[in-house]
Tab-separated table of C-alpha atoms and ligand atoms in Angstrom:
chain	number	residue	atom	x	y	z
A	260	MET	CA	10.214	-3.502	118.434
A	261	THR	CA	9.953	-6.624	119.164
A	262	ILE	CA	12.917	-8.876	117.437
A	263	LEU	CA	12.427	-12.797	117.254
A	264	PRO	CA	13.880	-15.208	119.712
A	265	ARG	CA	15.161	-17.296	116.090
A	266	LEU	CA	15.319	-15.554	112.840
A	267	PRO	CA	12.976	-15.893	110.727
A	268	HIS	CA	13.269	-18.039	107.901
A	269	LEU	CA	12.203	-17.024	104.249
A	270	VAL	CA	11.501	-18.384	100.471
A	271	LEU	CA	11.481	-15.832	97.339
A	272	LEU	CA	9.258	-17.295	94.893
A	273	ILE	CA	10.132	-15.907	91.378
A	274	PRO	CA	6.773	-17.203	88.836
A	275	CYS	CA	9.568	-17.615	84.872
A	276	TYR	CA	7.259	-17.464	81.837
A	277	ASN	CA	9.423	-18.360	78.952
A	278	GLU	CA	12.716	-16.165	81.047
A	279	GLU	CA	15.501	-18.905	79.967
A	280	PRO	CA	17.546	-15.530	78.924
A	281	ILE	CA	17.347	-14.164	82.313
A	282	LEU	CA	17.231	-16.727	84.819
A	283	HIS	CA	20.164	-17.672	85.741
A	284	ASN	CA	21.696	-14.350	86.241
A	285	THR	CA	18.708	-13.821	88.436
A	286	ALA	CA	19.573	-17.197	90.600
A	287	ILE	CA	22.519	-15.241	90.638
A	288	ILE	CA	21.548	-12.623	92.396
A	289	LEU	CA	18.466	-13.444	94.250
A	290	MET	CA	21.522	-16.538	95.654
A	291	GLN	CA	24.032	-13.033	95.775
A	292	LEU	CA	20.960	-10.540	98.291
A	293	LEU	CA	20.433	-14.334	100.535
A	294	GLN	CA	23.731	-15.114	101.659
A	295	ASN	CA	24.205	-10.975	102.327
A	296	LEU	CA	20.723	-10.891	104.253
A	297	VAL	CA	22.115	-14.222	106.365
A	298	GLU	CA	25.765	-12.772	106.873
A	299	LYS	CA	23.396	-9.668	107.638
A	300	GLN	CA	21.866	-12.233	110.489
A	301	LYS	CA	18.322	-11.385	108.724
A	302	ILE	CA	17.123	-14.293	107.954
A	303	ALA	CA	17.856	-18.029	108.685
A	304	GLU	CA	20.567	-19.637	106.768
A	305	ASN	CA	18.692	-22.037	104.915
A	306	SER	CA	16.224	-19.943	103.869
A	307	PHE	CA	15.750	-20.461	99.437
A	308	LEU	CA	14.148	-19.516	96.195
A	309	LEU	CA	12.085	-21.058	94.454
A	310	PHE	CA	11.215	-21.056	90.856
A	311	ILE	CA	7.769	-21.761	89.368
A	312	ASN	CA	7.989	-22.323	86.392
A	313	ASP	CA	5.046	-21.335	85.013
A	314	GLY	CA	4.611	-23.790	81.838
A	315	SER	CA	6.638	-22.221	79.715
A	316	SER	CA	7.693	-23.626	76.261
A	317	ASP	CA	11.705	-22.510	76.285
A	318	ARG	CA	14.219	-24.053	78.288
A	319	SER	CA	12.820	-21.993	81.506
A	320	TRP	CA	12.929	-25.340	82.962
A	321	GLN	CA	15.790	-26.941	82.383
A	322	VAL	CA	18.159	-24.257	83.701
A	323	ILE	CA	16.081	-24.226	87.098
A	324	GLN	CA	16.211	-28.823	86.868
A	325	GLN	CA	20.555	-27.243	86.225
A	326	LEU	CA	20.832	-24.409	88.985
A	327	HIS	CA	19.360	-27.396	91.657
A	328	THR	CA	22.029	-29.457	90.681
A	329	GLU	CA	24.054	-27.043	91.403
A	330	ASN	CA	22.915	-25.606	94.053
A	331	SER	CA	20.531	-27.194	97.149
A	332	PHE	CA	18.848	-23.833	98.492
A	333	ILE	CA	17.689	-23.242	94.754
A	334	LYS	CA	14.279	-24.873	94.062
A	335	GLY	CA	12.130	-25.298	91.351
A	336	LEU	CA	7.977	-26.177	90.958
A	337	ASN	CA	7.355	-27.531	87.991
A	338	LEU	CA	3.915	-26.256	86.310
A	339	ALA	CA	2.538	-28.351	83.439
A	340	ALA	CA	0.421	-26.152	81.444
A	341	ASN	CA	0.498	-22.259	82.007
A	342	ALA	CA	-1.401	-20.533	84.634
A	343	GLY	CA	-0.660	-17.217	84.320
A	344	GLN	CA	1.494	-15.904	87.396
A	345	GLN	CA	-1.374	-15.606	89.716
A	346	ASN	CA	-1.827	-19.005	90.256
A	347	ALA	CA	1.564	-19.339	90.015
A	348	LEU	CA	2.095	-17.682	93.211
A	349	MET	CA	-0.491	-18.995	94.034
A	350	ALA	CA	0.898	-22.907	93.583
A	351	GLY	CA	4.350	-21.856	94.277
A	352	LEU	CA	3.012	-20.613	97.762
A	353	MET	CA	0.772	-23.163	98.488
A	354	LYS	CA	2.655	-25.829	98.209
A	355	ILE	CA	5.787	-24.569	101.177
A	356	CYS	CA	3.816	-21.962	103.299
A	357	ASP	CA	4.769	-24.960	106.024
A	358	ARG	CA	8.216	-24.675	105.254
A	359	ALA	CA	9.044	-20.454	106.499
A	360	ASP	CA	8.457	-18.484	108.578
A	361	ILE	CA	7.871	-14.900	105.607
A	362	PHE	CA	7.172	-15.636	101.473
A	363	ILE	CA	7.881	-12.821	99.379
A	364	SER	CA	6.811	-12.982	95.402
A	365	ILE	CA	8.935	-10.854	92.851
A	366	ASP	CA	9.405	-10.866	89.790
A	367	ALA	CA	12.094	-12.845	87.223
A	368	ASP	CA	13.171	-10.080	85.090
A	369	LEU	CA	13.819	-8.022	88.447
A	370	GLN	CA	12.993	-4.939	88.463
A	371	ASP	CA	11.194	-4.353	91.106
A	372	ASP	CA	14.304	-3.145	93.761
A	373	ILE	CA	16.086	-5.988	95.800
A	374	ALA	CA	16.518	-3.648	98.313
A	375	ALA	CA	13.234	-3.140	98.941
A	376	ILE	CA	13.173	-6.867	101.001
A	377	GLU	CA	15.991	-6.236	103.803
A	378	GLU	CA	13.656	-2.782	104.410
A	379	MET	CA	10.816	-5.495	103.678
A	380	ILE	CA	11.965	-7.878	106.212
A	381	ASP	CA	12.422	-5.157	108.994
A	382	LYS	CA	8.843	-4.430	108.830
A	383	PHE	CA	8.154	-7.377	108.740
A	384	ARG	CA	10.086	-7.598	111.782
A	385	GLU	CA	8.331	-5.240	113.691
A	386	GLY	CA	5.386	-6.892	113.552
A	387	PHE	CA	3.726	-6.637	109.886
A	388	ASP	CA	1.664	-9.358	108.170
A	389	ILE	CA	1.600	-8.306	105.109
A	390	VAL	CA	4.466	-5.983	103.328
A	391	TYR	CA	3.609	-4.320	99.680
A	392	GLY	CA	6.306	-3.268	97.565
A	393	VAL	CA	5.308	0.015	95.761
A	394	ARG	CA	6.015	1.468	93.377
A	395	ARG	CA	7.260	5.140	93.707
A	396	SER	CA	6.871	6.061	89.827
A	397	ARG	CA	6.415	5.470	87.051
A	398	GLU	CA	9.619	6.427	84.264
A	399	VAL	CA	10.521	3.631	83.001
A	400	ASP	CA	6.335	2.636	81.595
A	401	SER	CA	5.779	4.401	78.589
A	402	PHE	CA	3.125	7.718	78.442
A	403	PHE	CA	0.649	5.128	77.626
A	404	LYS	CA	0.691	2.695	79.242
A	405	ARG	CA	1.255	5.067	82.874
A	406	GLN	CA	-2.196	6.628	82.310
A	407	THR	CA	-3.699	2.734	82.691
A	408	ALA	CA	-2.247	1.903	85.150
A	409	SER	CA	-3.014	5.104	87.389
A	410	ALA	CA	-6.847	4.570	85.996
A	411	PHE	CA	-7.641	1.579	86.839
A	412	TYR	CA	-6.056	2.271	90.365
A	413	LYS	CA	-8.102	4.613	90.434
A	414	LEU	CA	-11.721	2.752	88.968
A	415	MET	CA	-11.226	0.001	91.224
A	416	ALA	CA	-11.008	3.037	94.528
A	417	ALA	CA	-13.938	4.165	92.922
A	418	LEU	CA	-15.975	0.858	92.742
A	419	GLY	CA	-14.219	0.033	95.935
A	420	ALA	CA	-12.384	-2.886	96.134
A	421	LYS	CA	-9.610	-2.213	98.191
A	422	THR	CA	-5.885	-2.448	96.065
A	423	ILE	CA	-2.929	-0.302	97.061
A	424	TYR	CA	-2.223	2.356	94.210
A	425	ASN	CA	1.017	1.187	92.635
A	426	HIS	CA	1.489	-2.529	94.173
A	427	ALA	CA	1.839	-5.325	92.265
A	428	ASP	CA	3.010	-8.640	93.734
A	429	PHE	CA	6.512	-7.617	95.212
A	430	ARG	CA	5.577	-8.219	98.698
A	431	LEU	CA	5.945	-9.544	101.505
A	432	MET	CA	3.296	-12.363	103.442
A	433	SER	CA	3.725	-14.117	106.803
A	434	GLN	CA	2.343	-18.160	107.225
A	435	ARG	CA	-0.410	-17.051	108.500
A	436	ALA	CA	-1.148	-14.578	106.073
A	437	VAL	CA	-0.478	-17.431	102.971
A	438	LYS	CA	-2.512	-19.680	105.057
A	439	GLN	CA	-5.566	-17.819	104.825
A	440	LEU	CA	-3.827	-16.868	101.722
A	441	GLY	CA	-4.871	-20.441	100.730
A	442	LEU	CA	-8.847	-20.090	101.790
A	443	TYR	CA	-9.723	-18.011	99.249
A	444	GLY	CA	-10.880	-20.857	96.510
A	445	GLU	CA	-11.131	-19.084	93.792
A	446	ARG	CA	-10.282	-18.936	90.010
A	447	ASN	CA	-10.161	-16.063	89.079
A	448	LEU	CA	-7.010	-14.692	90.863
A	449	PHE	CA	-6.417	-10.990	91.860
A	450	LEU	CA	-3.744	-11.800	94.707
A	451	ARG	CA	-3.018	-7.480	95.426
A	452	GLY	CA	-7.052	-7.413	94.948
A	453	ILE	CA	-7.621	-10.924	98.565
A	454	VAL	CA	-4.199	-10.195	100.613
A	455	PRO	CA	-5.812	-6.978	101.483
A	456	LEU	CA	-8.950	-8.543	102.220
A	457	LEU	CA	-6.761	-10.797	104.594
A	458	GLY	CA	-7.391	-7.340	107.449
A	459	TYR	CA	-3.452	-8.382	109.067
A	460	PRO	CA	-0.972	-5.609	110.115
A	461	SER	CA	0.402	-4.404	107.046
A	462	ALA	CA	3.017	-1.537	105.497
A	463	THR	CA	4.703	-0.565	102.230
A	464	VAL	CA	7.979	0.015	101.142
A	465	TYR	CA	8.881	2.271	98.496
A	466	TYR	CA	11.166	1.292	95.672
A	467	ASP	CA	11.780	2.753	91.866
A	468	ARG	CA	11.285	0.204	89.419
A	469	ASN	CA	13.547	-0.620	86.395
A	470	GLY	CA	13.712	-1.987	82.926
A	471	ARG	CA	13.515	-5.483	82.211
A	472	SER	CA	17.162	-7.876	82.933
A	473	GLY	CA	16.365	-9.048	79.978
A	474	GLY	CA	13.405	-10.911	77.334
A	475	ASN	CA	10.294	-9.565	76.944
A	476	SER	CA	7.906	-8.804	78.874
A	477	LYS	CA	4.766	-11.387	79.051
A	478	TYR	CA	1.716	-8.481	79.788
A	479	SER	CA	0.851	-7.486	76.275
A	480	PHE	CA	-2.014	-5.126	76.007
A	481	HIS	CA	-4.506	-7.807	74.681
A	482	ARG	CA	-3.428	-9.123	78.613
A	483	MET	CA	-2.763	-6.619	80.842
A	484	LEU	CA	-6.463	-5.638	79.291
A	485	ASN	CA	-7.719	-8.818	80.002
A	486	PHE	CA	-5.856	-8.673	83.703
A	487	ALA	CA	-7.962	-5.119	85.043
A	488	ILE	CA	-11.485	-6.618	83.304
A	489	ASP	CA	-10.506	-10.064	85.940
A	490	GLY	CA	-9.802	-7.774	88.223
A	491	ILE	CA	-11.961	-5.255	88.240
A	492	THR	CA	-15.344	-7.596	87.440
A	493	SER	CA	-13.784	-9.963	90.415
A	494	PHE	CA	-13.942	-7.307	94.015
A	495	SER	CA	-17.371	-5.315	92.139
A	496	ILE	CA	-20.867	-6.144	91.817
A	497	ARG	CA	-21.016	-2.254	91.597
A	498	PRO	CA	-21.578	-2.303	88.232
A	499	LEU	CA	-24.624	-4.683	87.842
A	500	ARG	CA	-26.113	-1.450	90.601
A	501	VAL	CA	-25.144	1.287	87.639
A	502	ILE	CA	-27.510	-1.198	85.107
A	503	ALA	CA	-30.751	-1.522	87.415
A	504	SER	CA	-29.842	2.433	88.697
A	505	LEU	CA	-30.046	3.251	85.030
A	506	GLY	CA	-32.883	1.388	84.626
A	507	ILE	CA	-34.810	3.186	87.283
A	508	LEU	CA	-33.506	6.519	85.860
A	509	PHE	CA	-34.901	6.184	82.327
A	510	LEU	CA	-38.545	5.061	83.686
A	511	LEU	CA	-38.359	8.369	84.966
A	512	CYS	CA	-37.410	9.233	81.578
A	513	SER	CA	-40.393	8.090	79.784
A	514	LEU	CA	-42.989	9.095	81.832
A	515	ILE	CA	-42.490	12.132	80.468
A	516	ALA	CA	-41.746	11.154	77.351
A	517	ILE	CA	-44.879	9.235	78.192
A	518	GLY	CA	-46.868	12.538	78.638
A	519	TYR	CA	-45.775	15.150	76.255
A	520	THR	CA	-47.162	12.015	73.651
A	521	LEU	CA	-50.856	12.522	75.148
A	522	HIS	CA	-50.287	15.809	75.541
A	523	SER	CA	-49.480	15.784	71.327
A	524	TRP	CA	-52.243	12.927	71.174
A	525	PHE	CA	-54.998	15.273	73.261
A	526	HIS	CA	-54.204	18.377	70.574
A	527	GLY	CA	-54.287	16.099	67.568
A	528	GLU	CA	-50.443	16.557	66.470
A	529	THR	CA	-50.305	12.699	66.258
A	530	VAL	CA	-47.628	13.008	63.020
A	531	ALA	CA	-45.307	11.047	65.013
A	532	GLY	CA	-41.344	11.636	64.062
A	533	TRP	CA	-39.996	9.060	62.342
A	534	ALA	CA	-36.874	10.307	63.745
A	535	SER	CA	-37.598	9.898	67.040
A	536	LEU	CA	-38.665	6.254	66.950
A	537	MET	CA	-35.387	5.217	65.873
A	538	ILE	CA	-32.954	6.707	67.707
A	539	SER	CA	-35.059	5.544	70.447
A	540	ILE	CA	-34.873	1.621	68.745
A	541	TRP	CA	-30.412	2.630	69.074
A	542	PHE	CA	-30.621	4.423	71.665
A	543	LEU	CA	-32.684	1.935	74.038
A	544	GLY	CA	-31.321	-1.304	71.926
A	545	SER	CA	-27.716	-0.106	72.559
A	546	LEU	CA	-28.235	0.521	76.407
A	547	ILE	CA	-29.218	-3.368	76.574
A	548	LEU	CA	-26.669	-4.779	74.928
A	549	ILE	CA	-25.068	-3.004	77.058
A	550	ALA	CA	-26.124	-4.677	80.188
A	551	ILE	CA	-26.724	-7.532	78.591
A	552	GLY	CA	-22.729	-7.732	78.040
A	553	ILE	CA	-22.306	-6.225	81.819
A	554	THR	CA	-24.609	-9.139	83.307
A	555	GLY	CA	-23.119	-12.107	81.437
A	556	GLU	CA	-19.459	-11.198	82.230
A	557	TYR	CA	-20.967	-11.930	85.907
A	558	ILE	CA	-22.893	-14.488	84.549
A	559	GLY	CA	-19.081	-16.226	82.959
A	560	LYS	CA	-18.275	-16.136	86.282
A	561	ILE	CA	-20.336	-17.758	87.928
A	562	TYR	CA	-19.266	-20.152	85.549
A	563	LEU	CA	-16.354	-20.021	85.928
A	564	GLU	CA	-16.136	-20.846	89.735
A	565	VAL	CA	-18.996	-23.007	90.075
A	566	LYS	CA	-16.715	-25.778	88.044
A	567	HIS	CA	-14.702	-25.563	91.077
A	568	ARG	CA	-12.048	-26.522	88.355
A	569	PRO	CA	-8.753	-27.173	89.370
A	570	ARG	CA	-6.211	-23.768	89.650
A	571	TYR	CA	-2.719	-26.080	88.036
A	572	HIS	CA	-1.594	-28.814	88.091
A	573	ILE	CA	1.982	-29.636	89.013
A	574	GLU	CA	4.342	-31.665	87.231
A	575	GLU	CA	7.322	-32.111	88.712
A	576	PHE	CA	8.728	-30.045	92.650
A	577	LEU	CA	12.994	-29.476	93.232
A	578	ASP	CA	12.876	-30.380	97.093
B	658	LIG	N1	4.767	-14.357	84.185
B	658	LIG	C1	4.453	-15.801	84.799
B	658	LIG	N2	3.190	-16.839	84.232
B	658	LIG	C2	2.632	-15.896	82.920
B	658	LIG	C3	2.630	-13.915	83.103
B	658	LIG	C4	3.684	-13.861	82.993
B	658	LIG	O1	5.086	-16.973	86.106
B	658	LIG	O2	1.799	-16.261	82.133
B	658	LIG	C5	5.605	-13.772	84.915
B	658	LIG	C6	7.386	-13.962	84.521
B	658	LIG	O3	7.903	-14.432	84.051
B	658	LIG	C7	7.187	-12.391	84.950
B	658	LIG	C8	6.605	-11.867	86.059
B	658	LIG	O4	5.268	-12.839	85.725
B	658	LIG	O5	8.701	-13.283	86.099
B	658	LIG	C9	6.090	-10.766	85.513
B	658	LIG	O6	5.721	-10.777	83.932
B	658	LIG	P1	6.367	-9.606	83.139
B	658	LIG	O7	7.994	-8.917	83.668
B	658	LIG	O8	7.278	-10.274	81.602
B	658	LIG	O9	4.867	-8.519	83.302
B	658	LIG	P2	5.939	-6.764	83.720
B	658	LIG	O10	6.616	-6.518	84.802
B	658	LIG	O11	5.676	-6.710	82.229
B	658	LIG	O12	4.439	-6.350	83.830
B	659	LIG	MG1	8.456	-7.400	84.052
């Protein structure tokens, strides 16, 4: 184990979207954690919290401002509009990437076990640049969420995208990893797909996930589905290849069908079946539609990327 010459400077990044009811409590718990870690000589004294307000429509930002005036180790970044959790995290990381050695992102609802943070820092000090927080089980999730989540990770793996099973956005990154992450200019951000691409030494810590400390989940089924589709189409072009393979397969099938048709014609059995025609039209029609749909998904993505819109707008930084 290599011991650093000085203690690492830590920032905890907490994206917040309409988290007013729990923010105060979250800040107290996380400040206490920082103090403990400072006392244990795990991190440098001037480590701090960064709350990123992702365009909340409640009073989250006012609460963050209040927390900042009471405690200078609590900093805040206010995005002008809701940019989504991934972009909010990116905004925070890019804003302060020069100011610390390690960056840990954690949800405001503290569903992720904060005890894992100390383990993450230990791993960093052993020389890992990236430490993934991975859920040991999904007992607190509904049956539906468990099944859909597991199907998603399996599909991602089958499509060749590197994702860490049961890892969300609870992770530690070193400064150099964050700086490399900044080089990824894509708009459809899916951090848990990008971070493994960085290739730096990485480790995993396991933890149990709790229920929300208050408030409601910001991911409805619709939003989760969109997030999963984004994750897949941002990281894999295999669905496009499947269309091409299907095309070849159907070409072969149609050759057989043509042979059969000609054979029937020569034998004078040419009262062509209306039913078979209808079936082919409908079946092929639907396949074509699916193919166009998938292609459209990628074209849509190209459209969004080439615009090179800024990913977020910062309204205020409380330093
Ligand atoms: N969040 C965000 N912007 C959004 C949606 C969510 O910053 O548009 C934050 C939210 O405040 C929380 C974290 O992302 O800190 C995870 O959200 P949530 O707990 O609702 O997700 P779940 O745990 O239900 O998957
Ligand atoms: Mg949550």
